JSON list of C-alpha atoms in Angstrom, two decimals:
[
{"chain": "A", "resi": 1118, "resn": "MET", "atom": "CA", "xyz": [-0.06, -0.02, 0.05]},
{"chain": "A", "resi": 1119, "resn": "VAL", "atom": "CA", "xyz": [1.19, 3.52, -0.91]},
{"chain": "A", "resi": 1120, "resn": "SER", "atom": "CA", "xyz": [-0.61, 6.44, 1.03]},
{"chain": "A", "resi": 1121, "resn": "PHE", "atom": "CA", "xyz": [-0.21, 10.08, 1.24]},
{"chain": "A", "resi": 1122, "resn": "ASN", "atom": "CA", "xyz": [-1.53, 10.71, 4.65]},
{"chain": "A", "resi": 1123, "resn": "ARG", "atom": "CA", "xyz": [-0.23, 11.05, 8.17]},
{"chain": "A", "resi": 1124, "resn": "ASN", "atom": "CA", "xyz": [-0.66, 7.25, 8.88]},
{"chain": "A", "resi": 1125, "resn": "ILE", "atom": "CA", "xyz": [-2.29, 4.17, 8.46]},
{"chain": "A", "resi": 1126, "resn": "HIS", "atom": "CA", "xyz": [-3.79, 2.56, 11.75]},
{"chain": "A", "resi": 1127, "resn": "THR", "atom": "CA", "xyz": [-1.73, -0.44, 12.65]},
{"chain": "A", "resi": 1128, "resn": "ASN", "atom": "CA", "xyz": [-4.87, -2.55, 12.99]},
{"chain": "A", "resi": 1129, "resn": "ILE", "atom": "CA", "xyz": [-5.12, -3.70, 9.20]},
{"chain": "A", "resi": 1130, "resn": "GLN", "atom": "CA", "xyz": [-7.60, -6.61, 9.12]},
{"chain": "A", "resi": 1131, "resn": "SER", "atom": "CA", "xyz": [-8.08, -8.97, 6.25]},
{"chain": "A", "resi": 1132, "resn": "ILE", "atom": "CA", "xyz": [-11.10, -11.09, 7.08]},
{"chain": "A", "resi": 1133, "resn": "ALA", "atom": "CA", "xyz": [-13.54, -13.06, 5.14]},
{"chain": "A", "resi": 1134, "resn": "GLY", "atom": "CA", "xyz": [-12.87, -11.29, 1.85]},
{"chain": "A", "resi": 1135, "resn": "HIS", "atom": "CA", "xyz": [-12.57, -7.83, 3.41]},
{"chain": "A", "resi": 1136, "resn": "PHE", "atom": "CA", "xyz": [-9.60, -5.73, 3.73]},
{"chain": "A", "resi": 1137, "resn": "LYS", "atom": "CA", "xyz": [-10.21, -3.12, 6.38]},
{"chain": "A", "resi": 1138, "resn": "PHE", "atom": "CA", "xyz": [-8.22, -0.28, 7.93]},
{"chain": "A", "resi": 1139, "resn": "THR", "atom": "CA", "xyz": [-8.29, 3.32, 9.30]},
{"chain": "A", "resi": 1140, "resn": "ALA", "atom": "CA", "xyz": [-6.33, 6.01, 7.62]},
{"chain": "A", "resi": 1141, "resn": "ARG", "atom": "CA", "xyz": [-5.61, 9.26, 9.47]},
{"chain": "A", "resi": 1142, "resn": "GLY", "atom": "CA", "xyz": [-4.58, 12.71, 8.29]},
{"chain": "A", "resi": 1143, "resn": "PRO", "atom": "CA", "xyz": [-5.10, 16.42, 8.93]},
{"chain": "A", "resi": 1144, "resn": "LEU", "atom": "CA", "xyz": [-8.18, 18.34, 8.18]},
{"chain": "A", "resi": 1145, "resn": "ASN", "atom": "CA", "xyz": [-8.33, 20.28, 4.75]},
{"chain": "A", "resi": 1146, "resn": "THR", "atom": "CA", "xyz": [-6.11, 17.72, 3.01]},
{"chain": "A", "resi": 1147, "resn": "ASN", "atom": "CA", "xyz": [-6.66, 14.83, 0.71]},
{"chain": "A", "resi": 1148, "resn": "ASN", "atom": "CA", "xyz": [-6.15, 11.23, 1.57]},
{"chain": "A", "resi": 1149, "resn": "VAL", "atom": "CA", "xyz": [-4.81, 9.48, -1.51]},
{"chain": "A", "resi": 1150, "resn": "MET", "atom": "CA", "xyz": [-4.09, 5.67, -1.39]},
{"chain": "A", "resi": 1151, "resn": "ARG", "atom": "CA", "xyz": [-2.98, 2.96, -3.88]},
{"chain": "A", "resi": 1152, "resn": "VAL", "atom": "CA", "xyz": [-3.67, -0.66, -2.74]},
{"chain": "A", "resi": 1153, "resn": "LYS", "atom": "CA", "xyz": [-2.39, -3.64, -4.32]},
{"chain": "A", "resi": 1154, "resn": "LEU", "atom": "CA", "xyz": [-4.95, -6.40, -4.40]},
{"chain": "A", "resi": 1155, "resn": "PRO", "atom": "CA", "xyz": [-5.07, -9.92, -6.07]},
{"chain": "A", "resi": 1156, "resn": "LYS", "atom": "CA", "xyz": [-8.15, -9.03, -8.06]},
{"chain": "A", "resi": 1157, "resn": "ALA", "atom": "CA", "xyz": [-10.80, -6.18, -8.59]},
{"chain": "A", "resi": 1158, "resn": "PRO", "atom": "CA", "xyz": [-12.72, -5.43, -5.70]},
{"chain": "A", "resi": 1159, "resn": "ALA", "atom": "CA", "xyz": [-16.37, -6.15, -5.52]},
{"chain": "A", "resi": 1160, "resn": "HIS", "atom": "CA", "xyz": [-17.20, -3.13, -3.40]},
{"chain": "A", "resi": 1161, "resn": "THR", "atom": "CA", "xyz": [-15.45, -0.19, -1.46]},
{"chain": "A", "resi": 1162, "resn": "ASN", "atom": "CA", "xyz": [-17.06, 2.20, 0.91]},
{"chain": "A", "resi": 1163, "resn": "ILE", "atom": "CA", "xyz": [-14.64, 4.94, -0.49]},
{"chain": "A", "resi": 1164, "resn": "GLU", "atom": "CA", "xyz": [-16.75, 6.69, -3.12]},
{"chain": "A", "resi": 1165, "resn": "ASP", "atom": "CA", "xyz": [-13.82, 8.00, -5.15]},
{"chain": "A", "resi": 1166, "resn": "SER", "atom": "CA", "xyz": [-12.16, 4.85, -6.37]},
{"chain": "A", "resi": 1167, "resn": "LYS", "atom": "CA", "xyz": [-10.62, 3.40, -9.37]},
{"chain": "A", "resi": 1168, "resn": "TRP", "atom": "CA", "xyz": [-9.33, 0.09, -10.25]},
{"chain": "A", "resi": 1169, "resn": "ASP", "atom": "CA", "xyz": [-6.15, -0.34, -12.49]},
{"chain": "A", "resi": 1170, "resn": "ASN", "atom": "CA", "xyz": [-6.20, -3.82, -14.22]},
{"chain": "A", "resi": 1171, "resn": "ASP", "atom": "CA", "xyz": [-2.68, -3.55, -15.34]},
{"chain": "A", "resi": 1172, "resn": "SER", "atom": "CA", "xyz": [-1.10, -2.93, -11.91]},
{"chain": "A", "resi": 1173, "resn": "HIS", "atom": "CA", "xyz": [-3.79, -4.76, -9.96]},
{"chain": "A", "resi": 1174, "resn": "THR", "atom": "CA", "xyz": [-4.14, -1.58, -7.59]},
{"chain": "A", "resi": 1175, "resn": "LEU", "atom": "CA", "xyz": [-7.00, 0.42, -6.36]},
{"chain": "A", "resi": 1176, "resn": "LEU", "atom": "CA", "xyz": [-6.69, 4.08, -6.33]},
{"chain": "A", "resi": 1177, "resn": "LEU", "atom": "CA", "xyz": [-8.69, 5.55, -3.28]},
{"chain": "A", "resi": 1178, "resn": "LYS", "atom": "CA", "xyz": [-9.28, 9.29, -2.72]},
{"chain": "A", "resi": 1179, "resn": "ALA", "atom": "CA", "xyz": [-11.11, 10.80, 0.27]},
{"chain": "A", "resi": 1180, "resn": "PRO", "atom": "CA", "xyz": [-10.91, 13.89, 2.51]},
{"chain": "A", "resi": 1181, "resn": "ASN", "atom": "CA", "xyz": [-8.65, 13.39, 5.63]},
{"chain": "A", "resi": 1182, "resn": "LYS", "atom": "CA", "xyz": [-9.90, 13.48, 9.06]},
{"chain": "A", "resi": 1183, "resn": "PRO", "atom": "CA", "xyz": [-7.96, 13.35, 12.29]},
{"chain": "A", "resi": 1184, "resn": "GLU", "atom": "CA", "xyz": [-10.06, 10.86, 13.90]},
{"chain": "A", "resi": 1185, "resn": "GLY", "atom": "CA", "xyz": [-9.51, 8.50, 10.60]},
{"chain": "A", "resi": 1186, "resn": "VAL", "atom": "CA", "xyz": [-11.30, 7.54, 7.48]},
{"chain": "A", "resi": 1187, "resn": "LYS", "atom": "CA", "xyz": [-12.34, 3.85, 7.89]},
{"chain": "A", "resi": 1188, "resn": "VAL", "atom": "CA", "xyz": [-11.69, 1.95, 4.60]},
{"chain": "A", "resi": 1189, "resn": "ASP", "atom": "CA", "xyz": [-13.49, -1.39, 3.84]},
{"chain": "A", "resi": 1190, "resn": "ILE", "atom": "CA", "xyz": [-12.48, -3.17, 0.59]},
{"chain": "A", "resi": 1191, "resn": "GLN", "atom": "CA", "xyz": [-14.71, -6.13, -0.34]},
{"chain": "A", "resi": 1192, "resn": "LEU", "atom": "CA", "xyz": [-12.98, -8.68, -2.65]}
]
């Protein structure tokens, strides 16, 4: 995973076809992440997302929040 935010919460989970984590960053900035996955996701809770089939990565963009942005990617 590559991320342009303050940090990724250390509690990254991969459970039953879901990849879940919390990304934190300062207000008034954008959270931009690229996550390498084995296949295209069936669903993600982040509205601004784009799958790249050549690199098998998912681009996610969301406004940062100090309390964190909860990310749930369903495979």
